Coordinates of C-alpha atoms in Angstrom, one line a residue:
X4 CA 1.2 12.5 -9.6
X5 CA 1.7 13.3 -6.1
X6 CA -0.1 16.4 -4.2
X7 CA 1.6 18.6 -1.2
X8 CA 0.9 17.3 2.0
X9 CA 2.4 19.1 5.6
X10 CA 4.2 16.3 7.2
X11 CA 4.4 17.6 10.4
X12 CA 1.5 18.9 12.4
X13 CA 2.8 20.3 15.9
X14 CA 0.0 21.4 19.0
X15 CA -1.5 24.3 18.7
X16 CA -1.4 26.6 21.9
X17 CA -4.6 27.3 23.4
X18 CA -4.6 31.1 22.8
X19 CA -4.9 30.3 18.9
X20 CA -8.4 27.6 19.8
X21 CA -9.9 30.6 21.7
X22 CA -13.2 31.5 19.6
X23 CA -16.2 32.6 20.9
X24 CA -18.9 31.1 18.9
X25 CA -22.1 32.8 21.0
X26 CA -23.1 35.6 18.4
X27 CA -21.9 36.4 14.6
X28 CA -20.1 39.6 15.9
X29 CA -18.2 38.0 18.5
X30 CA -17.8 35.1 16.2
X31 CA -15.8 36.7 13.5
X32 CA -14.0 39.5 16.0
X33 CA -12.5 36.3 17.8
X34 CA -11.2 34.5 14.4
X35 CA -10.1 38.2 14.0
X36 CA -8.1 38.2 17.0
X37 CA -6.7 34.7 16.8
X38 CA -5.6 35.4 13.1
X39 CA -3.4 38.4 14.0
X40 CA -2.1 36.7 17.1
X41 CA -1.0 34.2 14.4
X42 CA 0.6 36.6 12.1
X43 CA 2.9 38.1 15.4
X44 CA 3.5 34.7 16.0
X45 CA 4.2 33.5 12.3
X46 CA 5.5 36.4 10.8
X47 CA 9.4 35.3 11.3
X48 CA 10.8 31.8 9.5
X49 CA 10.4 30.3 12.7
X50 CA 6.6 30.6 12.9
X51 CA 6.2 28.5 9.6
X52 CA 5.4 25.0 10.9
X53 CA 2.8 27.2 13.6
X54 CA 1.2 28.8 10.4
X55 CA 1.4 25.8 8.4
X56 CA -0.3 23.6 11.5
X57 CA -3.1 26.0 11.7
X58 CA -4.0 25.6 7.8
X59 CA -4.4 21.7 8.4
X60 CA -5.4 21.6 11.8
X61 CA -7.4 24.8 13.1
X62 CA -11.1 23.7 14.0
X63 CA -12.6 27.1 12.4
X64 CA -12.3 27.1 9.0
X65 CA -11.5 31.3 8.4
X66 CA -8.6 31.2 10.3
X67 CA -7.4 27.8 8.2
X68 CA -7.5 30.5 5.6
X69 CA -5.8 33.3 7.7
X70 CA -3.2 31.6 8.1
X71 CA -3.0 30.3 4.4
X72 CA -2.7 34.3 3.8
X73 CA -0.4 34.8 6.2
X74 CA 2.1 31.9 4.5
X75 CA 2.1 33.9 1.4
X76 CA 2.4 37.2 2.2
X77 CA 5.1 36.5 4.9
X78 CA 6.8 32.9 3.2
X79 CA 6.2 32.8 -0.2
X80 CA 9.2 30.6 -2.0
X81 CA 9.7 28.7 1.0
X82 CA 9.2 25.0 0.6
X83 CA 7.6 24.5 3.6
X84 CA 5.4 27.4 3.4
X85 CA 4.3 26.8 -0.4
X86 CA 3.5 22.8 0.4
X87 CA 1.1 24.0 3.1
X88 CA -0.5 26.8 0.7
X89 CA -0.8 24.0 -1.9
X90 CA -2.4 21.5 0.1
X91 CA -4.6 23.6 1.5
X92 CA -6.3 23.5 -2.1
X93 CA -7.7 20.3 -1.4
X94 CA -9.2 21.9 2.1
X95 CA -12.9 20.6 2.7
X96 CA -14.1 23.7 3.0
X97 CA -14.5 26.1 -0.4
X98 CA -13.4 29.0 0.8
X99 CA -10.5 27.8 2.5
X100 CA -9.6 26.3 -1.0
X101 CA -10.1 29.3 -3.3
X102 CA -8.2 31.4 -0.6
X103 CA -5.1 29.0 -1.3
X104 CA -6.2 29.3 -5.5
X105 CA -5.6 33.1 -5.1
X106 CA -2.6 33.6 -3.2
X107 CA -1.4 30.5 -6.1
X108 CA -2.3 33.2 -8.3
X109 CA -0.7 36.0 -6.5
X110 CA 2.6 34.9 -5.9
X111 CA 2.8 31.7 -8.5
X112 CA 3.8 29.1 -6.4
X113 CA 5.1 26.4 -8.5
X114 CA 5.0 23.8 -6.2
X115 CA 1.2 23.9 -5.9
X116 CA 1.0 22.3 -10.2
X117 CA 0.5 18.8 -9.1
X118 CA -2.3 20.0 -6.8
X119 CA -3.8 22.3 -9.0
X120 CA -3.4 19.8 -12.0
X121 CA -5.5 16.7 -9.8
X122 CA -8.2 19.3 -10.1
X123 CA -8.7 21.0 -13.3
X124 CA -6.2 18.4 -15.6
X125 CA -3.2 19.7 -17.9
X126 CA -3.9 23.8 -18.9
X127 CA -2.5 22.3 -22.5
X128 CA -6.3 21.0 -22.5
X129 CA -8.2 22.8 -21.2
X130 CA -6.9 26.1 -22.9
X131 CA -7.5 24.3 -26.7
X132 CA -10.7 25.9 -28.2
X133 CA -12.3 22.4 -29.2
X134 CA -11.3 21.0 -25.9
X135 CA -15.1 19.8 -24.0
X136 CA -15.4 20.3 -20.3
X137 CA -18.3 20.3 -18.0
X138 CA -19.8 23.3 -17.1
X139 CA -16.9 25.6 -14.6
X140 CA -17.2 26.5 -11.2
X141 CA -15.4 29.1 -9.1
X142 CA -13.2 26.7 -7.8
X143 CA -12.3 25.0 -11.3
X144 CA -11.8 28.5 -12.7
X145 CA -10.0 29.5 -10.0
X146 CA -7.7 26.5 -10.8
X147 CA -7.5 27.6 -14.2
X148 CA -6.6 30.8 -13.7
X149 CA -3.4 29.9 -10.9
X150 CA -1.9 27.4 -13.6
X151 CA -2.2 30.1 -16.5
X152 CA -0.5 32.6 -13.7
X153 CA 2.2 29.9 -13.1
X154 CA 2.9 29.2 -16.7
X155 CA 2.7 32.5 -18.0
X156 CA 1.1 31.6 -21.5
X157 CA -2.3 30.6 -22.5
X158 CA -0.5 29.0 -25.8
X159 CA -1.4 25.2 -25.8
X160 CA 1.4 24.1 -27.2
X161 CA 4.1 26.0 -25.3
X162 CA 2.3 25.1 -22.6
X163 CA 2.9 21.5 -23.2
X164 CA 6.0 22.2 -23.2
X165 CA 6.7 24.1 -20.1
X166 CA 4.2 21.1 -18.8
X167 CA 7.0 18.6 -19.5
X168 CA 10.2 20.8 -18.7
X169 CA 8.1 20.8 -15.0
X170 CA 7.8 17.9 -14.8
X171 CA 10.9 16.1 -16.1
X172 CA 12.8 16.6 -12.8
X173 CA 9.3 14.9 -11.1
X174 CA 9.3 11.8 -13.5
X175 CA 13.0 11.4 -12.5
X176 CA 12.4 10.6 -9.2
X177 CA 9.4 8.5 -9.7
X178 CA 11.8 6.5 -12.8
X179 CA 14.3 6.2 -9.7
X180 CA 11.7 4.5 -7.3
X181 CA 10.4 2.0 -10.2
X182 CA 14.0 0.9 -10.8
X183 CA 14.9 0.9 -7.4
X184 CA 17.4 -1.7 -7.2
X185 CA 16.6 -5.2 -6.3
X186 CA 17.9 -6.3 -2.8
X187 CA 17.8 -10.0 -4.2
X188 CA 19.9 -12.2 -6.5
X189 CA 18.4 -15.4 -5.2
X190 CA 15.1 -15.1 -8.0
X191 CA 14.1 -17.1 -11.0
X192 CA 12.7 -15.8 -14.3
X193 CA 9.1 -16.1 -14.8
X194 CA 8.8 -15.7 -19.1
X195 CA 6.4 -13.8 -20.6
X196 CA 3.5 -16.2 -22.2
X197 CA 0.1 -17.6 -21.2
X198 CA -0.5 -19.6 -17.9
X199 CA -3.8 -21.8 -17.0
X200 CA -5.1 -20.3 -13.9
X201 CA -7.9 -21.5 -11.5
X202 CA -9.8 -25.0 -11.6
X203 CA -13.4 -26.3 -11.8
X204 CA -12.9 -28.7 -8.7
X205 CA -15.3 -30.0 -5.9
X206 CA -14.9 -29.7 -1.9
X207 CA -13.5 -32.5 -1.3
X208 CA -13.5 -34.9 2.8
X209 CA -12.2 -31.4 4.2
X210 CA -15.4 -29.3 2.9
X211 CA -12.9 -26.6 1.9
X212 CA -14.7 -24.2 -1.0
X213 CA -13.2 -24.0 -4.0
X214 CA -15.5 -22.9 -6.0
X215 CA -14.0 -19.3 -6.5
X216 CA -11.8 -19.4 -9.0
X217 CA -12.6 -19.7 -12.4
X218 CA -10.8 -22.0 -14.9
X219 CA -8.8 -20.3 -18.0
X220 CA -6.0 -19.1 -19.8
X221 CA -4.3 -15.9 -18.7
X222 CA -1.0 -13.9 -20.5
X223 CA 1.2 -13.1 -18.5
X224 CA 4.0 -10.6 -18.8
X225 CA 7.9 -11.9 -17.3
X226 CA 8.9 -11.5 -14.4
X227 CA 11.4 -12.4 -11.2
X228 CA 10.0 -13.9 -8.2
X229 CA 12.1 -14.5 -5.1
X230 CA 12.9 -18.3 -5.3
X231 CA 12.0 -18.6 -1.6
X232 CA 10.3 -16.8 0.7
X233 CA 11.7 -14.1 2.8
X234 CA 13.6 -15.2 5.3
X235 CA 14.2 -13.7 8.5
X236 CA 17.5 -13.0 7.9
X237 CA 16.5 -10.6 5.2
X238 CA 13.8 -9.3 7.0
X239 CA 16.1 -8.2 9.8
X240 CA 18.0 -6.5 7.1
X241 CA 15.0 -4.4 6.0
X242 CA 14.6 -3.6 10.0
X243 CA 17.8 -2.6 10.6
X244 CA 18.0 -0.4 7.7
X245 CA 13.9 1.0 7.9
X246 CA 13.5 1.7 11.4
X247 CA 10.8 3.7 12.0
X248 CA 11.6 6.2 8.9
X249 CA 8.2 4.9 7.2
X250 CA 10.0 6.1 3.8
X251 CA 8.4 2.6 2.0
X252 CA 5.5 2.1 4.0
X253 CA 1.7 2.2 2.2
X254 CA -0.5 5.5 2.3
X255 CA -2.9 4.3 4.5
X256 CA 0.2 2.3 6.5
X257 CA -1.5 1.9 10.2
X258 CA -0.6 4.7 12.8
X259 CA 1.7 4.0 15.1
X260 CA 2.4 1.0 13.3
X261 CA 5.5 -1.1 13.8
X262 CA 7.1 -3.4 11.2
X263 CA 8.9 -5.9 13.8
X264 CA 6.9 -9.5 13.3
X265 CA 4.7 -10.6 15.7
X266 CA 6.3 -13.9 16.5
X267 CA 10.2 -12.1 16.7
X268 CA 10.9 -13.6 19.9
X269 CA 10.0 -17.6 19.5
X270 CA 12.2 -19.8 18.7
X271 CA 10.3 -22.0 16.7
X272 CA 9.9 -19.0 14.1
X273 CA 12.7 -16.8 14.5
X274 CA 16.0 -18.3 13.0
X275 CA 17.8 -16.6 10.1
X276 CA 16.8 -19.8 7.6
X277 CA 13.3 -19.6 8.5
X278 CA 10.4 -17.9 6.4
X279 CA 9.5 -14.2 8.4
X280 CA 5.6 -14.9 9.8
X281 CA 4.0 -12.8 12.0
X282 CA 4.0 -9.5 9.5
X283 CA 1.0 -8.2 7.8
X284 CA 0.1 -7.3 4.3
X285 CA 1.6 -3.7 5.3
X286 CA 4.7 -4.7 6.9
X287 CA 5.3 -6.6 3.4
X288 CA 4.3 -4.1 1.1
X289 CA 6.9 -1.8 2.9
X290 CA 9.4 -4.9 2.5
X291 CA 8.7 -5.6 -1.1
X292 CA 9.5 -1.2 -1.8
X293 CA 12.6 -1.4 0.2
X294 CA 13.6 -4.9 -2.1
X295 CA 13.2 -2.8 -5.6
X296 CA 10.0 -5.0 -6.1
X297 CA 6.2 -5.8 -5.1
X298 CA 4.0 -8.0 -3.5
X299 CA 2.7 -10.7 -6.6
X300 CA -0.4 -10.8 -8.1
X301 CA -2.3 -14.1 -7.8
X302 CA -2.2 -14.4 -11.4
X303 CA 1.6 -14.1 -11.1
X304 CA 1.7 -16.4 -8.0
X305 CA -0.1 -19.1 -9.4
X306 CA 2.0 -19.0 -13.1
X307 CA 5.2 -19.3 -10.8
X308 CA 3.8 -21.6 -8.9
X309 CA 1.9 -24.0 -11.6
X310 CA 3.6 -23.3 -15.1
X311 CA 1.8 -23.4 -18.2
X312 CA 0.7 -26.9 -18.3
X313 CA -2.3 -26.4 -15.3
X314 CA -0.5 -28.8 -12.8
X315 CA -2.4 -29.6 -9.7
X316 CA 0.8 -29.3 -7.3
X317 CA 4.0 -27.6 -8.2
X318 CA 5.7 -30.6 -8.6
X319 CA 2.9 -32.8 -11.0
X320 CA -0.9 -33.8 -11.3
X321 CA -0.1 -36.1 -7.9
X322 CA -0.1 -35.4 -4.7
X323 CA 3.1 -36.2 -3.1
X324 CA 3.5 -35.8 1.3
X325 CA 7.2 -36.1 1.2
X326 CA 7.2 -32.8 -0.7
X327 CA 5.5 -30.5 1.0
X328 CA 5.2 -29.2 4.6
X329 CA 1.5 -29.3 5.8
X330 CA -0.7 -30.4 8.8
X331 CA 0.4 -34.2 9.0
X332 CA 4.6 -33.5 8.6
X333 CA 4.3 -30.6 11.0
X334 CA 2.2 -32.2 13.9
X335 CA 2.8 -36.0 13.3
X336 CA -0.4 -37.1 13.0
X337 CA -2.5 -38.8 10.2
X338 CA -5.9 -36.5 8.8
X339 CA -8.9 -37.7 7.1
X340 CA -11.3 -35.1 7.3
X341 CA -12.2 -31.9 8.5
X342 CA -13.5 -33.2 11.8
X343 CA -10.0 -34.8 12.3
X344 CA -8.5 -31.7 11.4
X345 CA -9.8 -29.4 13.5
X346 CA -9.6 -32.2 16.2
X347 CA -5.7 -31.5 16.1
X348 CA -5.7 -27.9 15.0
X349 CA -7.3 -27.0 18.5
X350 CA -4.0 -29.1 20.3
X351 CA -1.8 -26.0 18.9
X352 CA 0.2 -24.2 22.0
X353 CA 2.0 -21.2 22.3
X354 CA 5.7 -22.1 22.2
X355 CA 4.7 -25.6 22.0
X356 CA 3.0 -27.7 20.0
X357 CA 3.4 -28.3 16.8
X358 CA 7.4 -28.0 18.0
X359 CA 8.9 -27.9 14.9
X360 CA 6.2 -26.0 13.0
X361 CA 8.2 -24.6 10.0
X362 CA 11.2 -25.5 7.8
X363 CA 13.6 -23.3 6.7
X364 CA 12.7 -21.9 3.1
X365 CA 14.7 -24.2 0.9
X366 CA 13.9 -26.9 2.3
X367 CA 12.0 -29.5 -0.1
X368 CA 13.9 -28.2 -3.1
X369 CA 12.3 -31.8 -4.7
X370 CA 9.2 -29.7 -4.5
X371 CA 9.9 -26.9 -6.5
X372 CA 7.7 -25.2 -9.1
X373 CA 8.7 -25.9 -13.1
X374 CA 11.1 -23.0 -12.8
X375 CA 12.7 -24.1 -9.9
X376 CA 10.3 -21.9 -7.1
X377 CA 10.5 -23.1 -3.9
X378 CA 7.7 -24.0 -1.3
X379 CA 4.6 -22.7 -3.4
X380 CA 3.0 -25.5 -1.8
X381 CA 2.9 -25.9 2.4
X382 CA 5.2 -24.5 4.7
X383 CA 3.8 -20.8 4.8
X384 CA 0.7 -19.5 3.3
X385 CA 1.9 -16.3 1.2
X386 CA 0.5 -12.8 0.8
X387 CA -0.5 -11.2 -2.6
X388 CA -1.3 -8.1 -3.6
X389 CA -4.7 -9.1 -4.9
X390 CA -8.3 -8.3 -3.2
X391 CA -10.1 -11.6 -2.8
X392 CA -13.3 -10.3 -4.1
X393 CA -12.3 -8.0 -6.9
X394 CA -9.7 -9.7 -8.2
X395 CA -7.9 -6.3 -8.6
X396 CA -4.6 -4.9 -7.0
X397 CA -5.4 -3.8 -2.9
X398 CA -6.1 0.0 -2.1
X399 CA -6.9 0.2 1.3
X400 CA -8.4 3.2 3.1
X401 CA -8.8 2.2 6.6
X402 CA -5.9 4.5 8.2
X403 CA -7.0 5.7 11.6
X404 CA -9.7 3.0 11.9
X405 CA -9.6 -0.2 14.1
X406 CA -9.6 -3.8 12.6
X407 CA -13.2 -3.8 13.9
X408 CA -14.6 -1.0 12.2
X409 CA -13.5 -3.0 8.5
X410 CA -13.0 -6.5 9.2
X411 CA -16.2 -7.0 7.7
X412 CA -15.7 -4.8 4.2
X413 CA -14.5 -6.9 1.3
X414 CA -11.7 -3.7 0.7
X415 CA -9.5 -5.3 3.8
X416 CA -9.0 -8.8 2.5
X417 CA -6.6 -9.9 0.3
X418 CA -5.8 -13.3 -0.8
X419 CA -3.6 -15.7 -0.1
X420 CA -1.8 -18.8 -1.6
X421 CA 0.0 -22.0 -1.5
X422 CA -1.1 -23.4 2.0
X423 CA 0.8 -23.3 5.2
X424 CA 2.2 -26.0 7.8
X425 CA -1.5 -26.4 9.1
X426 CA -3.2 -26.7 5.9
X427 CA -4.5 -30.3 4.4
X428 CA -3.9 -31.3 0.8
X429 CA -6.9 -29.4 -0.2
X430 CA -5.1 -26.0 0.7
X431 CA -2.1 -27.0 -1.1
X432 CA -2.8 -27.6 -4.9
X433 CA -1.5 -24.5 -7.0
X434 CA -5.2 -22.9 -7.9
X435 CA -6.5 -22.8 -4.0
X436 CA -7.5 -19.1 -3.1
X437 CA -7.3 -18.1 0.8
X438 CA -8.1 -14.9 2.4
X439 CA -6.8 -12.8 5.5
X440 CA -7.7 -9.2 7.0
X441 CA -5.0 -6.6 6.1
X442 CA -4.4 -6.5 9.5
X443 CA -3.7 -9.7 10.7
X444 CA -0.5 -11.3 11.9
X445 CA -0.5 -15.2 11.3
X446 CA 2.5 -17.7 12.6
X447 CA 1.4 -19.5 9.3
X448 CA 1.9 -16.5 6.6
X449 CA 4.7 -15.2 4.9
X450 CA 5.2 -13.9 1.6
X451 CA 8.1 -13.6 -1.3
X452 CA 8.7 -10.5 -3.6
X453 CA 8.2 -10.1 -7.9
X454 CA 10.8 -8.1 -9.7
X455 CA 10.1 -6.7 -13.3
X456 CA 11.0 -8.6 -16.0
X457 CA 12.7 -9.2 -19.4
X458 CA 9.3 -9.1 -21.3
X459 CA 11.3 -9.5 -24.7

């Protein structure tokens, strides 16, 4: 469920930031002044987005809740004026909040339900006489008390009713986004049934840890997965439709952010055929939206990429060169360790060297997964959804911050799978976990989409 939230804040003129902080008299006579300067400014339609700036914006909380007053007594019923009011119930400040509660009350702003429903939970609860709660507050019974307004009954069960007539046109549009449809016919069927996920394995000449993934059976529902990665050519797609509009980015999607790839403009990266690089786990959560779909969970990943008979490499138990595009096929040289393979990682050149780093993504088909996935192994390492550390979906919450502030919290990585062009054998198996910052834009990572499935 989804609160109200003003989605456009504009500057506030410096006659409304004048407050004179140097006594308590001259204190409140200055909120005073500035919150009736507001309402001569506010008063017609025109002054909503100044009145509704104010309530997220203003410095001094009373005239936050001024201007929350001013909303309802001069805009109640219109939209823009009754999502400000609403959100100012989640206001940091209490008073600011039970202001917004009582003009709820006052005028029974419907739109303010989901909001007032995040904090108290559904009045067909809390109004049933056996019904438990922890002890109330003036802010939960103010809550209360604006949902009973809104409603009109105190009846449980008619309340559940009008709960679900309220809310019907609500899960309609959230049905509509889940089944949004998918932008992709190229995708194989993942059935429904258990998978072996992870390994017990050693580090091997390349010292490359693998002792984070645990070895055992999984079930896992159906699913579609795109049978490549995404390729360029559908990522300009995405682009040219998206722009700037943000309508599929992620909450916490950076500010200011751009989805364009990072390597756009070289040639070694940018043909239609190739797999997009140069994105990060944001610009591909917005991608995977816009497709109908998601980003895959490792668990998923790893069934696509492995089957359910625990194979080391998507194609068998054996490793197999002329399958796979890793560090040797891309640069032409011959690895034995890791102090050979950093020994030729460190020749790597922008524009350069390796000059033909990646193929396009159905290339290989002989090294496709048992249902016929494409280049789970080499070529691109590929996002998920899944934290490293947790082993649960991502939720970031480092909008506004810089990489530098988090790029040491175990929130901001995710993991990633399958190897990439400059990855040795060790990388490439099916069970090999790596990691990146949310942040970061690789030449060696892509990613590829999931779809719901046919779990019958």
């Amino acid at each position: 469920m989804v609160g109200n939230q003003v989605s456009e804040v504009i500057d506030l003129p410096a006659d409304l930031l004048a407050i004179d902080d140097s006594t308590d008299a001259r204190y409140w006579a200055s909120v005073q002044r500035v919150v009736d300067l507001a309402e001569e400014k506010g008063r017609a339609a025109d002054g909503i987005p100044l009145l509704a700036s104010l309530v997220v914006a203003h410095p001094e909380w009373p005239v936050r809740a001024g201007a929350v007053r001013l909303l309802a007594a001069h805009h109640a019923g219109d939209p823009a004026a009754d999502t400000a009011v609403a959100a100012a119930t989640h206001d940091t400040v209490d008073w600011v909040a039970f202001t917004a509660l009582k003009v709820i009350t006052e005028h029974r702003i419907a739109a303010a339900v989901p909001d007032l429903i995040r904090i108290s939970g559904w009045p067909s609860n809390f109004t049933r006489p056996d019904w438990a709660r922890k002890p109330v507050g003036c802010g939960a019974a103010l809550t209360k008390r604006a949902l009973i307004a809104i409603f009109g009954t105190r009846d449980p069960a008619e309340l559940r009713r009008l709960e679900d007539e309220y809310f019907t046109d609500m899960r309609a549009r959230v049905d509509a986004v889940r089944t949004r449809p998918r932008r992709n016919d190229d995708v194989v069927l993942v059935p429904a049934g258990p998978a072996i996920i992870g390994a017990d394995e050693q580090p091997d000449a390349f010292r490359m840890a693998q002792d984070d993934t645990t070895l055992r059976a999984v079930d896992v529902p159906a699913f579609f997965i795109d049978r490549t990665t995404v390729t360029n050519a559908r990522y300009r797609e995405f682009l040219e439709e998206v722009g700037d509009s943000g309508e599929f980015d992620h909450p916490d999607q950076p500010l200011g952010g751009s989805h364009r790839p990072a390597h756009w403009h070289d040639p070694r990266f940018n043909a239609p055929e190739l797999p997009v690089v140069g994105i990060d786990w944001y610009d591909a959560y917005a991608f995977a939206k816009w497709a109908g779909g998601a980003l895959p969970s490792e668990v998923e990943w790893e069934k696509a990429a492995r089957g359910v008979d625990g194979r080391r490499f998507p194609w068998g138990e054996d490793w197999d060169p002329d399958r796979v595009n890793y560090v040797e096929r891309s640069f032409g040289q011959a690895v034995a360790d890791l102090d050979s393979l950093e020994a030729l990682l460190v020749t790597i050149e922008q524009g350069e060297n390796p000059a033909v780093p990646v193929l396009a993504a159905d290339a290989l088909p002989e090294g496709a997964s048992p249902y016929g996935v494409l280049q789970m192994s080499g070529n691109v390492w590929e996002l998920t959804r899944t934290n490293f550390y947790t082993g649960e979906d991502m939720d970031p919450f480092f909008r506004g911050r810089h990489p530098l502030d988090f790029m040491n919290r175990k929130e901001a990585f995710h993991v990633l799978r399958g190897g990439t062009f400059t990855s040795p054998p060790a990388c490439l198996t099916t069970f090999y976990r790596g990691k990146d910052l949310i942040t970061d834009r690789h030449m060696e990572v892509g990613f590829r989409c999931v779809y719901e499935g046919n779990n019958s």
